[in-house]
mmCIF file of C-alpha atoms and ligand atoms in Angstrom:
data_model
loop_
_atom_site.group_PDB
_atom_site.id
_atom_site.type_symbol
_atom_site.label_atom_id
_atom_site.label_comp_id
_atom_site.label_asym_id
_atom_site.label_seq_id
_atom_site.Cartn_x
_atom_site.Cartn_y
_atom_site.Cartn_z
ATOM 1 C CA MET A 7 9.990 5.030 -11.724
ATOM 2 C CA ARG A 8 6.725 4.552 -13.402
ATOM 3 C CA ASP A 9 3.992 6.670 -14.750
ATOM 4 C CA ALA A 10 0.419 6.136 -14.939
ATOM 5 C CA VAL A 11 0.677 4.486 -18.258
ATOM 6 C CA THR A 12 3.809 2.132 -17.520
ATOM 7 C CA SER A 13 2.148 1.335 -14.354
ATOM 8 C CA LEU A 14 -1.242 -0.116 -15.906
ATOM 9 C CA ILE A 15 0.803 -1.793 -18.690
ATOM 10 C CA LYS A 16 3.084 -3.583 -15.986
ATOM 11 C CA ASN A 17 0.071 -4.759 -14.281
ATOM 12 C CA TYR A 18 -1.605 -6.061 -17.476
ATOM 13 C CA ASP A 19 1.482 -7.620 -18.744
ATOM 14 C CA ASN A 20 2.266 -9.394 -15.434
ATOM 15 C CA THR A 21 -1.023 -11.367 -15.965
ATOM 16 C CA GLY A 22 -0.761 -11.599 -19.724
ATOM 17 C CA ARG A 23 -3.879 -9.761 -20.535
ATOM 18 C CA TYR A 24 -5.033 -7.199 -23.165
ATOM 19 C CA LEU A 25 -6.158 -3.857 -21.882
ATOM 20 C CA ASP A 26 -9.820 -4.185 -21.204
ATOM 21 C CA ARG A 27 -12.296 -2.030 -20.659
ATOM 22 C CA ASN A 28 -11.501 -0.907 -17.214
ATOM 23 C CA ALA A 29 -7.733 -0.208 -18.718
ATOM 24 C CA MET A 30 -8.975 2.006 -21.277
ATOM 25 C CA ASP A 31 -11.190 3.835 -19.177
ATOM 26 C CA ARG A 32 -8.612 4.890 -16.764
ATOM 27 C CA LEU A 33 -6.179 5.551 -19.925
ATOM 28 C CA LYS A 34 -9.009 8.172 -21.144
ATOM 29 C CA ASP A 35 -9.080 9.924 -17.590
ATOM 30 C CA TYR A 36 -5.359 10.058 -17.740
ATOM 31 C CA PHE A 37 -5.106 11.573 -21.011
ATOM 32 C CA ALA A 38 -8.341 13.823 -20.654
ATOM 33 C CA SER A 39 -6.477 15.281 -17.699
ATOM 34 C CA GLY A 40 -3.240 15.708 -19.397
ATOM 35 C CA MET A 41 -3.463 19.194 -20.243
ATOM 36 C CA VAL A 42 -4.435 20.281 -16.925
ATOM 37 C CA ARG A 43 -1.608 18.395 -15.505
ATOM 38 C CA VAL A 44 0.795 20.048 -17.522
ATOM 39 C CA GLN A 45 -0.774 23.364 -16.680
ATOM 40 C CA ALA A 46 -0.260 22.748 -13.065
ATOM 41 C CA ALA A 47 3.058 21.696 -13.129
ATOM 42 C CA SER A 48 3.959 24.905 -15.058
ATOM 43 C CA VAL A 49 2.518 26.982 -12.570
ATOM 44 C CA ILE A 50 4.422 25.241 -9.724
ATOM 45 C CA THR A 51 7.685 25.454 -12.092
ATOM 46 C CA SER A 52 7.470 29.342 -12.353
ATOM 47 C CA ASN A 53 6.251 30.112 -8.916
ATOM 48 C CA ALA A 54 8.375 27.703 -7.134
ATOM 49 C CA ALA A 55 10.661 29.923 -5.096
ATOM 50 C CA ALA A 56 8.188 32.165 -4.392
ATOM 51 C CA ILE A 57 5.667 29.141 -3.193
ATOM 52 C CA VAL A 58 8.231 27.748 -0.908
ATOM 53 C CA LYS A 59 9.296 31.283 0.710
ATOM 54 C CA GLN A 60 5.624 32.088 1.301
ATOM 55 C CA ALA A 61 4.839 28.485 2.552
ATOM 56 C CA GLY A 62 7.972 28.627 4.947
ATOM 57 C CA LEU A 63 6.549 32.139 6.340
ATOM 58 C CA ARG A 64 3.273 30.700 6.739
ATOM 59 C CA LEU A 65 4.599 27.771 8.584
ATOM 60 C CA PHE A 66 6.847 29.375 10.911
ATOM 61 C CA GLU A 67 4.215 32.124 11.722
ATOM 62 C CA GLU A 68 1.841 29.413 12.735
ATOM 63 C CA GLN A 69 4.584 27.432 14.854
ATOM 64 C CA PRO A 70 7.223 30.111 15.830
ATOM 65 C CA GLU A 71 8.269 27.383 18.212
ATOM 66 C CA LEU A 72 10.304 25.960 15.257
ATOM 67 C CA ILE A 73 12.537 28.727 14.823
ATOM 68 C CA ARG A 74 13.300 29.425 18.841
ATOM 69 C CA PRO A 75 16.542 28.216 19.976
ATOM 70 C CA SER A 76 15.027 24.907 21.027
ATOM 71 C CA GLY A 77 13.068 24.273 17.405
ATOM 72 C CA ASN A 78 14.566 22.134 14.661
ATOM 73 C CA ALA A 79 14.738 25.039 12.054
ATOM 74 C CA TYR A 80 16.518 27.340 14.566
ATOM 75 C CA THR A 81 19.927 28.333 13.166
ATOM 76 C CA THR A 82 20.284 29.632 9.605
ATOM 77 C CA ARG A 83 21.622 26.191 8.112
ATOM 78 C CA ARG A 84 18.702 24.305 9.672
ATOM 79 C CA TYR A 85 16.134 27.026 8.572
ATOM 80 C CA ALA A 86 17.660 26.698 5.154
ATOM 81 C CA ALA A 87 17.533 22.733 4.988
ATOM 82 C CA CYS A 88 14.026 22.978 6.075
ATOM 83 C CA LEU A 89 13.217 25.270 3.419
ATOM 84 C CA ARG A 90 15.128 23.046 0.953
ATOM 85 C CA ASP A 91 13.090 20.212 1.914
ATOM 86 C CA MET A 92 9.821 22.066 1.054
ATOM 87 C CA ASP A 93 11.412 22.717 -2.238
ATOM 88 C CA TYR A 94 12.030 18.671 -2.633
ATOM 89 C CA TYR A 95 8.287 18.342 -1.529
ATOM 90 C CA LEU A 96 7.033 20.795 -4.335
ATOM 91 C CA ARG A 97 9.623 19.792 -6.992
ATOM 92 C CA TYR A 98 8.739 16.190 -6.877
ATOM 93 C CA ALA A 99 4.878 17.029 -6.551
ATOM 94 C CA SER A 100 5.416 18.639 -9.884
ATOM 95 C CA TYR A 101 6.857 15.663 -11.235
ATOM 96 C CA ALA A 102 4.357 13.229 -9.885
ATOM 97 C CA LEU A 103 1.572 15.306 -11.099
ATOM 98 C CA VAL A 104 2.352 15.016 -14.744
ATOM 99 C CA ALA A 105 3.326 11.054 -14.379
ATOM 100 C CA GLY A 106 -0.156 10.966 -12.572
ATOM 101 C CA ASP A 107 1.632 8.364 -10.442
ATOM 102 C CA THR A 108 2.988 8.584 -7.061
ATOM 103 C CA ASP A 109 5.555 5.525 -7.773
ATOM 104 C CA VAL A 110 8.355 8.899 -8.134
ATOM 105 C CA LEU A 111 7.444 9.885 -4.495
ATOM 106 C CA ASP A 112 8.062 6.337 -2.842
ATOM 107 C CA GLU A 113 11.111 6.157 -4.826
ATOM 108 C CA ARG A 114 12.533 9.683 -4.905
ATOM 109 C CA VAL A 115 11.539 11.234 -1.785
ATOM 110 C CA LEU A 116 9.670 8.759 1.111
ATOM 111 C CA GLU A 117 11.946 6.047 1.046
ATOM 112 C CA GLY A 118 13.981 6.144 4.137
ATOM 113 C CA LEU A 119 12.694 9.587 5.012
ATOM 114 C CA ARG A 120 11.058 8.827 8.069
ATOM 115 C CA GLU A 121 14.040 7.330 9.767
ATOM 116 C CA THR A 122 16.197 10.226 8.572
ATOM 117 C CA TYR A 123 13.783 12.557 10.317
ATOM 118 C CA ASN A 124 13.513 10.719 13.460
ATOM 119 C CA SER A 125 17.350 10.584 13.748
ATOM 120 C CA LEU A 126 17.558 14.212 13.282
ATOM 121 C CA GLY A 127 14.978 14.966 15.243
ATOM 122 C CA VAL A 128 13.003 16.820 12.367
ATOM 123 C CA PRO A 129 9.441 16.933 13.598
ATOM 124 C CA ILE A 130 6.775 15.253 10.955
ATOM 125 C CA GLY A 131 3.633 17.168 11.836
ATOM 126 C CA PRO A 132 5.022 20.465 10.809
ATOM 127 C CA THR A 133 6.601 19.129 7.799
ATOM 128 C CA VAL A 134 3.047 17.942 6.732
ATOM 129 C CA GLN A 135 1.521 21.146 7.615
ATOM 130 C CA GLY A 136 4.199 22.699 5.519
ATOM 131 C CA ILE A 137 3.351 20.431 2.513
ATOM 132 C CA GLN A 138 -0.164 21.136 3.261
ATOM 133 C CA ILE A 139 0.211 25.040 3.058
ATOM 134 C CA MET A 140 2.215 24.397 -0.394
ATOM 135 C CA LYS A 141 -0.933 22.703 -1.729
ATOM 136 C CA GLU A 142 -3.177 25.459 -0.924
ATOM 137 C CA ILE A 143 -0.790 28.233 -1.918
ATOM 138 C CA VAL A 144 -0.596 25.993 -5.340
ATOM 139 C CA GLN A 145 -4.323 25.795 -5.355
ATOM 140 C CA ALA A 146 -5.176 29.689 -5.173
ATOM 141 C CA GLN A 147 -2.555 30.075 -7.903
ATOM 142 C CA LEU A 148 -4.095 27.743 -10.396
ATOM 143 C CA GLU A 149 -7.425 29.191 -9.590
ATOM 144 C CA GLU A 150 -6.306 32.702 -10.239
ATOM 145 C CA ALA A 151 -4.810 31.219 -13.819
ATOM 146 C CA GLY A 152 -8.354 29.893 -14.287
ATOM 147 C CA ILE A 153 -7.258 26.267 -14.072
ATOM 148 C CA SER A 154 -9.764 23.990 -12.235
ATOM 149 C CA ALA A 155 -7.579 21.160 -11.321
ATOM 150 C CA THR A 156 -8.030 20.577 -7.776
ATOM 151 C CA THR A 157 -8.511 16.477 -7.598
ATOM 152 C CA VAL A 158 -5.650 16.054 -9.835
ATOM 153 C CA LEU A 159 -3.534 18.609 -7.750
ATOM 154 C CA ASP A 160 -4.116 17.176 -4.337
ATOM 155 C CA GLN A 161 -3.166 13.817 -5.196
ATOM 156 C CA PRO A 162 0.606 14.064 -4.989
ATOM 157 C CA PHE A 163 0.367 16.416 -2.181
ATOM 158 C CA ASP A 164 -2.107 14.362 -0.153
ATOM 159 C CA TYR A 165 -0.101 10.949 -0.786
ATOM 160 C CA MET A 166 3.023 12.840 0.707
ATOM 161 C CA ILE A 167 0.981 13.999 3.545
ATOM 162 C CA ARG A 168 -0.461 10.394 3.871
ATOM 163 C CA GLU A 169 2.485 8.452 3.855
ATOM 164 C CA LEU A 170 4.727 10.708 6.203
ATOM 165 C CA SER A 171 1.751 11.120 8.972
ATOM 166 C CA GLU A 172 0.802 7.227 8.739
ATOM 167 C CA LYS A 173 4.295 6.062 8.930
ATOM 168 C CA ASN A 174 5.087 8.089 12.116
ATOM 169 C CA ILE A 175 2.364 6.480 14.472
HETATM 170 C C1 CYC B 201 14.736 14.737 -2.533
HETATM 171 C C2 CYC B 201 14.318 13.806 -1.275
HETATM 172 C C3 CYC B 201 15.171 14.228 0.082
HETATM 173 C C4 CYC B 201 14.584 14.471 1.057
HETATM 174 C C5 CYC B 201 12.708 14.842 1.504
HETATM 175 C C6 CYC B 201 15.394 15.049 1.960
HETATM 176 C C7 CYC B 201 15.265 15.228 3.391
HETATM 177 C C8 CYC B 201 16.206 15.690 4.255
HETATM 178 N N1 CYC B 201 16.249 16.716 5.129
HETATM 179 C C9 CYC B 201 17.146 16.676 6.049
HETATM 180 C C10 CYC B 201 17.313 17.819 7.116
HETATM 181 C C11 CYC B 201 16.488 18.389 7.449
HETATM 182 N N2 CYC B 201 15.242 18.644 7.537
HETATM 183 C C12 CYC B 201 14.736 19.832 8.290
HETATM 184 C C13 CYC B 201 13.391 20.283 7.874
HETATM 185 C C14 CYC B 201 12.399 20.899 8.859
HETATM 186 N N3 CYC B 201 12.697 21.121 10.186
HETATM 187 C C15 CYC B 201 11.680 21.767 10.449
HETATM 188 O O1 CYC B 201 11.579 22.217 12.186
HETATM 189 C C16 CYC B 201 10.607 22.041 9.678
HETATM 190 C C17 CYC B 201 9.277 21.405 10.211
HETATM 191 C C18 CYC B 201 11.298 21.260 8.726
HETATM 192 C C19 CYC B 201 10.837 22.037 7.141
HETATM 193 C C20 CYC B 201 9.534 22.101 6.773
HETATM 194 C C21 CYC B 201 15.562 20.506 8.931
HETATM 195 C C22 CYC B 201 16.031 21.581 9.831
HETATM 196 C C23 CYC B 201 17.079 19.602 8.733
HETATM 197 C C24 CYC B 201 18.352 19.832 9.044
HETATM 198 C C25 CYC B 201 18.464 18.948 10.239
HETATM 199 C C26 CYC B 201 19.831 19.088 11.000
HETATM 200 O O2 CYC B 201 20.872 18.880 10.174
HETATM 201 O O3 CYC B 201 19.994 18.834 12.356
HETATM 202 C C27 CYC B 201 18.145 15.617 5.764
HETATM 203 C C28 CYC B 201 19.297 15.202 6.426
HETATM 204 C C29 CYC B 201 20.393 15.753 5.428
HETATM 205 C C30 CYC B 201 20.561 17.219 4.984
HETATM 206 O O4 CYC B 201 20.685 18.066 5.988
HETATM 207 O O5 CYC B 201 20.533 17.513 4.121
HETATM 208 C C31 CYC B 201 17.544 15.065 4.686
HETATM 209 C C32 CYC B 201 18.019 13.657 3.764
HETATM 210 N N4 CYC B 201 16.405 14.628 1.529
HETATM 211 C C33 CYC B 201 16.526 14.352 0.175
HETATM 212 O O6 CYC B 201 17.468 14.035 -0.857
#
């Protein structure tokens, strides 16, 4: 599992180079956004349960067929599994946010996920929409807390959205 710093160092070490201007700029960006990353992760941590719950309600309101008898989130067990998955996405997004790197998402979340979802008939589109809704809720909470972190915040959510959607094509 890598973060922004270890990724950069690995890259330079592979070719035996000293950190150059470009590397320094990237490091400066990472450290300059450090406080905001930690604040954003902290907002997510303190509101995680509510964020997941609210996002679930919104998703099922937008796509009620998911919780009808033919839907994948129908039955208490599957409903709970769906919210648990949303919680995974949120928790790992908070890790990736602090790490400043999406490696943790590849390694712990996305690896093999499409195959699992396909074999269980879990629909990708609504899952992606669930991640998008959580991103919007977190964005609103950060704004309320006076933290402007949009680009930093978007990264892990957008990455999961992109990877999940692309891999399903
Ligand atoms: C930390 C990394 C990680 C992830 C991401 C993960 C996902 C994950 N979601 C699963 C199931 C599931 N996932 C969903 C999710 C949904 N169904 C819907 O209609 C909605 C669109 C969506 C919620 C937004 C459901 C309903 C199941 C149960 C499916 C079944 O057993 O039939 C399963 C199958 C095993 C199980 O039920 O626990 C895995 C492995 N597990 C992990 O360890």
